[in-house]
Structures are given as structure tokens and as C-alpha cells.
PDB file of C-alpha atoms in Angstrom:
ATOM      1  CA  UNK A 208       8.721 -32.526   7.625  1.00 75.00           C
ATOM      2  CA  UNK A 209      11.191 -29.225   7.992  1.00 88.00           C
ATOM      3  CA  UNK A 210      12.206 -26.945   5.581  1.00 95.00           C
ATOM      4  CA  UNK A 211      15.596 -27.303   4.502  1.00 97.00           C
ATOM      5  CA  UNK A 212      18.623 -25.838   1.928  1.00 97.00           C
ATOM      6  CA  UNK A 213      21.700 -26.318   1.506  1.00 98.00           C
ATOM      7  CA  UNK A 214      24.354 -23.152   0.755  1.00 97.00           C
ATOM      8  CA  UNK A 215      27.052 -23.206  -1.687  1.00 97.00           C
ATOM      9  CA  UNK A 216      29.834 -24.816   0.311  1.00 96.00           C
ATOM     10  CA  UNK A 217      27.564 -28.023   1.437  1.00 97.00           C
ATOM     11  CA  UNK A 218      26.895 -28.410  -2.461  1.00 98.00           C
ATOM     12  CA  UNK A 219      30.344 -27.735  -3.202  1.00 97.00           C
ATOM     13  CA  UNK A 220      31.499 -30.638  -0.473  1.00 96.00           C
ATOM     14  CA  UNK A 221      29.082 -32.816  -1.157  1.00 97.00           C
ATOM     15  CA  UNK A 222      29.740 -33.160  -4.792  1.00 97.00           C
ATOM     16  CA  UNK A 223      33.244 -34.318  -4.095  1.00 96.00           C
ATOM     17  CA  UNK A 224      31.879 -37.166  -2.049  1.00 97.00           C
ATOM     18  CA  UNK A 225      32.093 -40.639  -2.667  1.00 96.00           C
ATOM     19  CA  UNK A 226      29.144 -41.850  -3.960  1.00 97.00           C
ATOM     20  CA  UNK A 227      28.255 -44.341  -1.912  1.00 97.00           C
ATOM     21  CA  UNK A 228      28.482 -42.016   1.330  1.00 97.00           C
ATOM     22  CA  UNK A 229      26.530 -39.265  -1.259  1.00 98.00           C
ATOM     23  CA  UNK A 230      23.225 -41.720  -1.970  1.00 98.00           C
ATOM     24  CA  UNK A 231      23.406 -42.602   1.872  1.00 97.00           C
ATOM     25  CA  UNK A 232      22.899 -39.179   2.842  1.00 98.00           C
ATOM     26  CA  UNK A 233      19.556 -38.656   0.517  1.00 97.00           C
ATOM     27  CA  UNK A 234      18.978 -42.260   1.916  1.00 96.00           C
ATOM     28  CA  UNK A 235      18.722 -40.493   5.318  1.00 97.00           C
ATOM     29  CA  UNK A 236      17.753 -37.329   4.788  1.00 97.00           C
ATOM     30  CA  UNK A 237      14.309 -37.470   5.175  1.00 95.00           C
ATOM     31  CA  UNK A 238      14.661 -39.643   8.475  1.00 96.00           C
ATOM     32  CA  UNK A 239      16.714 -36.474   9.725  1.00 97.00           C
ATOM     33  CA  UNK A 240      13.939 -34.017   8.681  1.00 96.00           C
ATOM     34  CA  UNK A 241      11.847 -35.938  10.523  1.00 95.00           C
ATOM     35  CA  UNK A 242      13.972 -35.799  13.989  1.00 95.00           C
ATOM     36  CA  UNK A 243      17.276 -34.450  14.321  1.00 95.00           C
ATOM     37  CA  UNK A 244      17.868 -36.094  17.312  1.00 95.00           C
ATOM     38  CA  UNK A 245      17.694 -39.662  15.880  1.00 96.00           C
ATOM     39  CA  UNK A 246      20.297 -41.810  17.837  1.00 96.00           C
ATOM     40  CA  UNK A 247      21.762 -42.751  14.778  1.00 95.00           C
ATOM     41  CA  UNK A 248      22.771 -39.180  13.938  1.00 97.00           C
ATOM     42  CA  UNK A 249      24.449 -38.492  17.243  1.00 96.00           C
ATOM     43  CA  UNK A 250      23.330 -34.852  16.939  1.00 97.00           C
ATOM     44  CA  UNK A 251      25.068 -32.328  19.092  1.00 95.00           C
ATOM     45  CA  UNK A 252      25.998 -28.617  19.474  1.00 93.00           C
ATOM     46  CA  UNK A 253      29.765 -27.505  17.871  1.00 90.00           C
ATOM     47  CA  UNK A 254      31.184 -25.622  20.588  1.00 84.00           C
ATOM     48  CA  UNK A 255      32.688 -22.273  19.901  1.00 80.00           C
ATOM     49  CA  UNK A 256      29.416 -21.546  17.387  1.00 77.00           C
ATOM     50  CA  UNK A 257      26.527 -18.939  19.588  1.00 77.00           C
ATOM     51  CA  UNK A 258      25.401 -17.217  16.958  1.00 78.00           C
ATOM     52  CA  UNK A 259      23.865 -18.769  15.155  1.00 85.00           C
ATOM     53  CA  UNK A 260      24.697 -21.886  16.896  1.00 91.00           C
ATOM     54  CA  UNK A 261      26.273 -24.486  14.591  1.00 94.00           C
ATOM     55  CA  UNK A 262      24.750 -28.620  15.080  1.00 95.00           C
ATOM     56  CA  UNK A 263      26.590 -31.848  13.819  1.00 95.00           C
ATOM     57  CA  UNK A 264      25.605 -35.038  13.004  1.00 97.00           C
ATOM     58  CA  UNK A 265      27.225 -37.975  12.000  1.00 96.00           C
ATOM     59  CA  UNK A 266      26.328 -39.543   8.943  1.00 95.00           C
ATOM     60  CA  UNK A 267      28.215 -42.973   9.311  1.00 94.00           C
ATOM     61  CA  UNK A 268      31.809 -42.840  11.833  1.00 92.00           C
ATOM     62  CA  UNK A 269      33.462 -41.403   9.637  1.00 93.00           C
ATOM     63  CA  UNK A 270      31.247 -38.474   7.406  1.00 96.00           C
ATOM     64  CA  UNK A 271      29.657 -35.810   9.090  1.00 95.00           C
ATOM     65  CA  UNK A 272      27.565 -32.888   8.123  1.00 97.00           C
ATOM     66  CA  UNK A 273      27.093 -29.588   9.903  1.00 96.00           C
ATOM     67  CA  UNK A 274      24.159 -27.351  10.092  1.00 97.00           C
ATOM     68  CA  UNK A 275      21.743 -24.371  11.546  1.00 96.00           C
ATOM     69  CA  UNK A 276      19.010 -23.491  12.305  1.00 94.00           C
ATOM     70  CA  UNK A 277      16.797 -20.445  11.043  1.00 92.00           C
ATOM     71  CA  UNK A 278      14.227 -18.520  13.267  1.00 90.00           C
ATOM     72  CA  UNK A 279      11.400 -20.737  12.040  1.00 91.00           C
ATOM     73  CA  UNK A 280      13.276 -24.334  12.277  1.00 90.00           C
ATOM     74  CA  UNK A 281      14.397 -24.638   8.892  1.00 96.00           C
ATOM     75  CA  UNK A 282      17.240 -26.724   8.456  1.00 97.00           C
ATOM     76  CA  UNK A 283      20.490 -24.904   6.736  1.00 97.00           C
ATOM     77  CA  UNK A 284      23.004 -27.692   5.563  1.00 98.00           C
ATOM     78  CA  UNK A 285      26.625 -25.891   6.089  1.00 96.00           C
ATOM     79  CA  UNK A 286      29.375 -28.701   5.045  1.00 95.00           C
ATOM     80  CA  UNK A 287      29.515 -32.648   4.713  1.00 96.00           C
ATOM     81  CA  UNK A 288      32.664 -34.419   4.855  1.00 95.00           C
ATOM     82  CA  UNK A 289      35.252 -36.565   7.118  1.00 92.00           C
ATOM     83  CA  UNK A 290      35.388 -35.577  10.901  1.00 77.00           C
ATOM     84  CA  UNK A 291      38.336 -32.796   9.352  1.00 72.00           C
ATOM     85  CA  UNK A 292      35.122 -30.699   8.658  1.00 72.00           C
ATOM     86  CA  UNK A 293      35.158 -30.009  12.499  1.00 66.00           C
ATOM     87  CA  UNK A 294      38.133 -28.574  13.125  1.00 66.00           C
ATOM     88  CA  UNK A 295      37.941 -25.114  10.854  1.00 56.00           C
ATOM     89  CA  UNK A 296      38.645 -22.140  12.985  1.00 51.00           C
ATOM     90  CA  UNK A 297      35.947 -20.967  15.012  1.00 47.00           C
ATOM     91  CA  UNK A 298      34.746 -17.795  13.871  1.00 41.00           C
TER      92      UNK A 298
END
């Protein structure tokens, strides 16, 4: 299974999550560590994001987390939330 954290502002998000969507998420995280590319996750590059490049997956329709990758495939959780997560300004 991969290596994984999460920084300040996933914490920060996912604390103000319902709780139902929270305990699906552990539900599912180890099924993600596992494979990333699980069809259920519908994992796929952000655009706009080279360096690092920035992933998403989609927890249920409507929740989706976003994340990175490190040099030696660990898993960096970046923010978890509705599908408003997505549309920050590309930096």
C-alpha cells in the first residue's frame, strides 16, 4: 500500500465535512491506496497543474478530493469537498 499525508488545508476541509461523506472517505481510502485508478474514483489529471501535476478523484458525484504525487509515489491529499474545489485559480 502507498505512502500517504494529508497537508493542512485537506485536514482543514475535511473536518468541515459531513460526516457521512467523512467515514466514506476512510471507508475508501485504503481501496484508493491500493489503485488510484479504480473506476469508481474516476481519477484524472486537473488541467492547468504541470508542476507538480495535480490528480482528482471523485469520492461519490458530488465530493471530490484532489491530490499529488511525490518523487517516490507517495500520495499528498491537497483538498476534499463539492466539485467547487475544482475551480480555484490555477496557479
Amino acid at each position: 500500500m502507498r505512502q500517504y499525508q494529508f497537508i493542512r488545508q485537506f485536514e482543514k476541509s475535511f473536518s468541515k465535512l459531513p460526516e457521512d461523506i467523512a467515514v466514506l472517505f476512510e471507508k475508501k481510502l485504503s481501496i484508493f491506496l491500493k489503485d488510484i485508478f479504480h473506476p469508481s474514483f474516476r481519477t484524472k489529471k486537473m488541467e492547468g497543474f504541470k508542476n507538480p501535476p495535480i490528480w482528482e478523484a471523485s469520492l461519490t458525484m458530488s465530493y471530490r478530493f484532489t491530490f499529488e504525487m511525490d518523487k517516490e509515489g507517495k500520495i499528498i491529499f491537497r483538498n476534499i469537498g463539492t466539485h467547487a474545489i475544482l475551480e480555484r485559480k490555477k496557479v
